[in-house]
PDB file of C-alpha atoms in Angstrom:
ATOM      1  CA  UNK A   9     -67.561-189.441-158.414  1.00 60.00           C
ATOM      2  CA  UNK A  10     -67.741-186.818-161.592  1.00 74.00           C
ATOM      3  CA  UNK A  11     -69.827-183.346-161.881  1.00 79.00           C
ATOM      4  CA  UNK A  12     -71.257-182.048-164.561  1.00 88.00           C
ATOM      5  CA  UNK A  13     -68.817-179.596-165.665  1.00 89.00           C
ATOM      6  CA  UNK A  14     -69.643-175.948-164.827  1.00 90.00           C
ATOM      7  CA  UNK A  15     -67.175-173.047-166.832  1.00 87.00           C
ATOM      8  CA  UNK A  16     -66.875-169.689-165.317  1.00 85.00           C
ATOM      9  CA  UNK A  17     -67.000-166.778-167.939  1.00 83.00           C
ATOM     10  CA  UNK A  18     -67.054-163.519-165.178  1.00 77.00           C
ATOM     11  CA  UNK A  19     -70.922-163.256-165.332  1.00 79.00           C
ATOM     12  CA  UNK A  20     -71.882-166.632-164.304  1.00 83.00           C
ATOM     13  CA  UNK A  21     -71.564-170.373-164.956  1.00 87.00           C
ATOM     14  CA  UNK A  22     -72.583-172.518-167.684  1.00 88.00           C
ATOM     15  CA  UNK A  23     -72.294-175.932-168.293  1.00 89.00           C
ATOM     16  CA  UNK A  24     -69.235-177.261-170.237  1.00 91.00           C
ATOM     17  CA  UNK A  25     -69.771-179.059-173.698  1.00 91.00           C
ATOM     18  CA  UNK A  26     -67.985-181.467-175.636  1.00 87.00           C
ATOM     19  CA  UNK A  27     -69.443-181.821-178.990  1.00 90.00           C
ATOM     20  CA  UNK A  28     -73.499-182.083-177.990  1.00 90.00           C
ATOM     21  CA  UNK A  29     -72.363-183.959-174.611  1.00 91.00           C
ATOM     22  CA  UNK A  30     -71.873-182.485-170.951  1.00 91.00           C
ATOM     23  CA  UNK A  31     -68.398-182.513-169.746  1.00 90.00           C
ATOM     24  CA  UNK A  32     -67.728-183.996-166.305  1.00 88.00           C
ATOM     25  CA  UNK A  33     -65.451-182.888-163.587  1.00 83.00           C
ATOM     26  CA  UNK A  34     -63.650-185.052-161.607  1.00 82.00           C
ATOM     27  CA  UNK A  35     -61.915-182.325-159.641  1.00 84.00           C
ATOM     28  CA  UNK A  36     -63.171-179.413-157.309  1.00 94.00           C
ATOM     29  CA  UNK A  37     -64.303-176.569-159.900  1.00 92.00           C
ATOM     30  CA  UNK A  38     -67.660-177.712-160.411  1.00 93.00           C
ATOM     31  CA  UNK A  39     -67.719-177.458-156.325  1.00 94.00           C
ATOM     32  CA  UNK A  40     -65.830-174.322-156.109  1.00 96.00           C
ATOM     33  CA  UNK A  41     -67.909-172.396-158.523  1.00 95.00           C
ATOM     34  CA  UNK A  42     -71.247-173.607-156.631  1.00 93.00           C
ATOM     35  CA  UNK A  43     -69.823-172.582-153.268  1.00 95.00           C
ATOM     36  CA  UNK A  44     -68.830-168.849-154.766  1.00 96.00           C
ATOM     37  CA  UNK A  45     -71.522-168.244-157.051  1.00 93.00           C
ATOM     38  CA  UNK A  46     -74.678-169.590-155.395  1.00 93.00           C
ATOM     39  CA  UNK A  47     -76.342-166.832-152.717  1.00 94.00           C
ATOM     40  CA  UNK A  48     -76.124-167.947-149.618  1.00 95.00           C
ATOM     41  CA  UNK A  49     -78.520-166.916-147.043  1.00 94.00           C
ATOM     42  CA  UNK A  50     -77.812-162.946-145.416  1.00 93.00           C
ATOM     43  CA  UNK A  51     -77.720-163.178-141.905  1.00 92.00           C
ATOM     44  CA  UNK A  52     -79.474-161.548-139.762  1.00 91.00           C
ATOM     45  CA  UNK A  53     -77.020-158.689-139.484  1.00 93.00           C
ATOM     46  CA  UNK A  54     -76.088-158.577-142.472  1.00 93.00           C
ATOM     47  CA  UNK A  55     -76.362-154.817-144.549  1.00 91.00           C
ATOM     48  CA  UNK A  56     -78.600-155.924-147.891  1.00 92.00           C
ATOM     49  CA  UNK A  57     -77.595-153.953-151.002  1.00 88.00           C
ATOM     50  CA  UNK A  58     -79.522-151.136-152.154  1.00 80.00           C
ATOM     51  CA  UNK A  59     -83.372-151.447-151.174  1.00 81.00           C
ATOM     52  CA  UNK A  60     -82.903-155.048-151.361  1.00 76.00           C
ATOM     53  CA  UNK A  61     -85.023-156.877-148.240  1.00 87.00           C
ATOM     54  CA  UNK A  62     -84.574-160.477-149.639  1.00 90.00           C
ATOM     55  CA  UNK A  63     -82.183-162.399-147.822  1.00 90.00           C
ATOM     56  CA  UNK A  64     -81.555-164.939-150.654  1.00 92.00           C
ATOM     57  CA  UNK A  65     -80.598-168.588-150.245  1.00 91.00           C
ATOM     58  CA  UNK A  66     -80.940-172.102-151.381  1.00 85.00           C
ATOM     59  CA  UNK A  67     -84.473-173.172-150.056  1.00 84.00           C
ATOM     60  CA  UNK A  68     -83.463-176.163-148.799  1.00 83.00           C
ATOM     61  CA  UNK A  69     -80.826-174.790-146.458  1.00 85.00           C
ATOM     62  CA  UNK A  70     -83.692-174.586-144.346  1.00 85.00           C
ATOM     63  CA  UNK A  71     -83.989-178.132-143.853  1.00 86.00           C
ATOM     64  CA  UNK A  72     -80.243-179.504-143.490  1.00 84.00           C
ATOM     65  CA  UNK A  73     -79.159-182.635-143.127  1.00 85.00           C
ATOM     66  CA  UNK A  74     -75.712-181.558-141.448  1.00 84.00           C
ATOM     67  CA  UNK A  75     -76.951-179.171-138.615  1.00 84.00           C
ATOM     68  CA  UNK A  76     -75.824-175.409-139.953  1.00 82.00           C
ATOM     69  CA  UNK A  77     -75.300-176.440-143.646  1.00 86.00           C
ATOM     70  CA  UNK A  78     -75.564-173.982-145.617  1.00 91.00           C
ATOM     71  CA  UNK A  79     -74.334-174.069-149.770  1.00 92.00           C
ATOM     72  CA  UNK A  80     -73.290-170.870-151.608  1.00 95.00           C
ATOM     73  CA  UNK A  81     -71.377-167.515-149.580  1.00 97.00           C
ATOM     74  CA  UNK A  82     -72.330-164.302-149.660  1.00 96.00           C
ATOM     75  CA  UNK A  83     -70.166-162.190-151.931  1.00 95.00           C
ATOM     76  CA  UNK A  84     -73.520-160.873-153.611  1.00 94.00           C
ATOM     77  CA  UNK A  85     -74.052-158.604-150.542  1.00 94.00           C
ATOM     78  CA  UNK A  86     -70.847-156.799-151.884  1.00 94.00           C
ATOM     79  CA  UNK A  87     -72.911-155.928-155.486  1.00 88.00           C
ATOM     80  CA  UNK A  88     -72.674-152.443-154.747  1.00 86.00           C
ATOM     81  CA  UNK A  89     -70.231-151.728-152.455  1.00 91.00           C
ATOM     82  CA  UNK A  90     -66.752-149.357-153.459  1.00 91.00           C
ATOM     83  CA  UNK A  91     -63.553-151.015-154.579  1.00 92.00           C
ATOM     84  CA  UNK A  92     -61.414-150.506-151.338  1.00 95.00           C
ATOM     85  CA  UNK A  93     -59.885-152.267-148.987  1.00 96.00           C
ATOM     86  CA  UNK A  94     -62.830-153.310-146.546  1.00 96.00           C
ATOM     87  CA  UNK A  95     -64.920-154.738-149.451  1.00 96.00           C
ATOM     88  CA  UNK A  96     -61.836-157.124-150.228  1.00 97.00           C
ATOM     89  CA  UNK A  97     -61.544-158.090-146.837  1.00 98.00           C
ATOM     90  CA  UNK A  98     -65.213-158.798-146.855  1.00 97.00           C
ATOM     91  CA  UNK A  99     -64.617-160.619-150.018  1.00 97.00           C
ATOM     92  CA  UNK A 100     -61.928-162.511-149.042  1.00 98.00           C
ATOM     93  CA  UNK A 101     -63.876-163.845-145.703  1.00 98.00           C
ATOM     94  CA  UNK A 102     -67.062-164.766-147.560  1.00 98.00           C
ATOM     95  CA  UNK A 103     -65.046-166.848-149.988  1.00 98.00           C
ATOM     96  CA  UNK A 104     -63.358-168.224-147.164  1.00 98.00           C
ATOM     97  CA  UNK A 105     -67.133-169.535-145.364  1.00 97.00           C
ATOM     98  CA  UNK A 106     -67.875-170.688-148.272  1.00 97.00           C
ATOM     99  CA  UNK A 107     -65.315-172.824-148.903  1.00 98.00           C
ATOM    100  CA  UNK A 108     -65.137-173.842-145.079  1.00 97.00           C
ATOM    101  CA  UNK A 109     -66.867-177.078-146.345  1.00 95.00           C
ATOM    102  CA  UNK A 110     -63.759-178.344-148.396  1.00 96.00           C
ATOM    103  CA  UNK A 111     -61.680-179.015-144.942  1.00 97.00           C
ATOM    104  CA  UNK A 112     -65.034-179.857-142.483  1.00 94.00           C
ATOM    105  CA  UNK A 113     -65.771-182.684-145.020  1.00 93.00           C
ATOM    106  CA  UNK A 114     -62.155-183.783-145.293  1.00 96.00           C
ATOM    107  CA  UNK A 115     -61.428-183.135-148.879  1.00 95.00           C
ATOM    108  CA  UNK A 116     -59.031-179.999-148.175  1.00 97.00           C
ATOM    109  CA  UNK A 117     -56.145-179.761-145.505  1.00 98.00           C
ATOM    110  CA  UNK A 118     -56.317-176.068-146.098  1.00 97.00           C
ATOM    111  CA  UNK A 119     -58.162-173.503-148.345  1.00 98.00           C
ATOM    112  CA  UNK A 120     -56.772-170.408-148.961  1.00 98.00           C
ATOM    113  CA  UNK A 121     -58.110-167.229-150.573  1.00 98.00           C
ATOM    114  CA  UNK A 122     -56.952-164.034-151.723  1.00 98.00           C
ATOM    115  CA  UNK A 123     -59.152-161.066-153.416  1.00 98.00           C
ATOM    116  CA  UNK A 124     -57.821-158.454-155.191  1.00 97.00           C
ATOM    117  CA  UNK A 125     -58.890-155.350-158.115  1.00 96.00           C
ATOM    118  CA  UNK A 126     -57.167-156.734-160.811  1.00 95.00           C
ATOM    119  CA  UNK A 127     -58.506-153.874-162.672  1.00 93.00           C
ATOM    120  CA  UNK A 128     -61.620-151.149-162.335  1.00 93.00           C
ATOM    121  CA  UNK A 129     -64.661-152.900-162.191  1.00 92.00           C
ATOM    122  CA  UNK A 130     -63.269-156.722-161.525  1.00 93.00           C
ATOM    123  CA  UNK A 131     -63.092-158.590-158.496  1.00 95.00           C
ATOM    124  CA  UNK A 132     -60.807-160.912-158.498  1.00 96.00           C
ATOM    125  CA  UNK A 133     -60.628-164.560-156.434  1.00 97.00           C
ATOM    126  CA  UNK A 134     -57.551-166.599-155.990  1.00 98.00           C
ATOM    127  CA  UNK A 135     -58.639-169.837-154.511  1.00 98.00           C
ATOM    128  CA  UNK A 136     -55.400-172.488-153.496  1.00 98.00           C
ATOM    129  CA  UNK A 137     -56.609-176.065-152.176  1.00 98.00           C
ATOM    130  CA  UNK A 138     -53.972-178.392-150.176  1.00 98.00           C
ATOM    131  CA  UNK A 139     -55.316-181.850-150.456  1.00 96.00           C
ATOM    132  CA  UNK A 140     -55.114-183.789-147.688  1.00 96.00           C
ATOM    133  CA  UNK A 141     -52.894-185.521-149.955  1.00 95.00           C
ATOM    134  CA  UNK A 142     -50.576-182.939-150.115  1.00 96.00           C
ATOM    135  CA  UNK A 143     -51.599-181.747-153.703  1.00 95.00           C
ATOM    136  CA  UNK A 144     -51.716-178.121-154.529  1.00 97.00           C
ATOM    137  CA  UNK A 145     -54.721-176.933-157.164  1.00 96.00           C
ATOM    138  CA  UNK A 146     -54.853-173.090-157.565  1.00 97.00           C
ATOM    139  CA  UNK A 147     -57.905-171.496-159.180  1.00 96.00           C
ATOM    140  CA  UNK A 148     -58.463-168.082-160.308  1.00 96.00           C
ATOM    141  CA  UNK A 149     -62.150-166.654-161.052  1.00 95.00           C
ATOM    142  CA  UNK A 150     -62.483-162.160-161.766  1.00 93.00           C
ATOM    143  CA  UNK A 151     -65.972-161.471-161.751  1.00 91.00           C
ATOM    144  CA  UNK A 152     -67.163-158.164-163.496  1.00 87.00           C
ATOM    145  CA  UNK A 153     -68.549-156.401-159.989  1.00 80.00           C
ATOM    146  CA  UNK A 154     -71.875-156.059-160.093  1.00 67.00           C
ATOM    147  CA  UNK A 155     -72.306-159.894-161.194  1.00 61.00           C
ATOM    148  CA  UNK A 156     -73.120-161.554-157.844  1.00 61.00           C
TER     149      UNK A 156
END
């Protein structure tokens, strides 16, 4: 089953074009950027940024079909927080939730992610997918901080 092709450009995603036609994926970008770069709900606990009181989130996580569901992560609570070590850590394990799904639904063996500064004012997102196949598909997204 194909996506419609979503490119990543640091800011957000936009669909892919060939000629005046949508692209289609047939891999796990379309997927990946969705689960990154959508707002998932803020817990409960969760600090908001700034003055911020909404909590974000798809609507319709509030009606799941898969008890707990939930599409997007959370990186957006980091919009304002210092480049250090705790953020990436923080970074690392929201990518990491939201991704989660990949190896529940039994497309992924294992997802791994790291998240570094690749320079001031960048987060950056190394995302590596074992198939259950055994195939290895490494993705890479920096997102200008202050983007989520």
């Amino acid at each position: 089953m194909s996506d419609i092709a979503l490119i990543w450009d640091g800011h957000g995603c936009d669909l892919a074009l060939d000629g005046n036609d949508l692209q289609l994926d047939d891999g796990l970008q379309t997927s990946i950027l969705i689960s990154l770069f959508s707002d998932r709900r803020a817990r409960a606990d969760d600090q908001l940024p700034g003055e911020d009181r909404d909590r974000r989130g798809w609507w319709a996580d509030a009606y799941p079909v898969i008890e707990g569901d939930q599409i997007g992560s959370r990186l957006w609570l980091l919009d304002r927080e210092k480049e250090i070590q705790e953020t990436l850590r923080r970074a690392k394990e929201y990518a990491e939730e939201a991704l989660a799904w990949l190896v529940v639904d039994g497309i992924a063996a294992r997802v791994e992610v790291s998240a570094s500064v690749p320079r001031r004012g960048v987060l950056g997102l190394a995302v590596a997918v074992k198939r259950v196949d055994g195939r290895l598909e490494n993705y890479q997204y920096d997102v200008i901080w202050g983007a989520f």
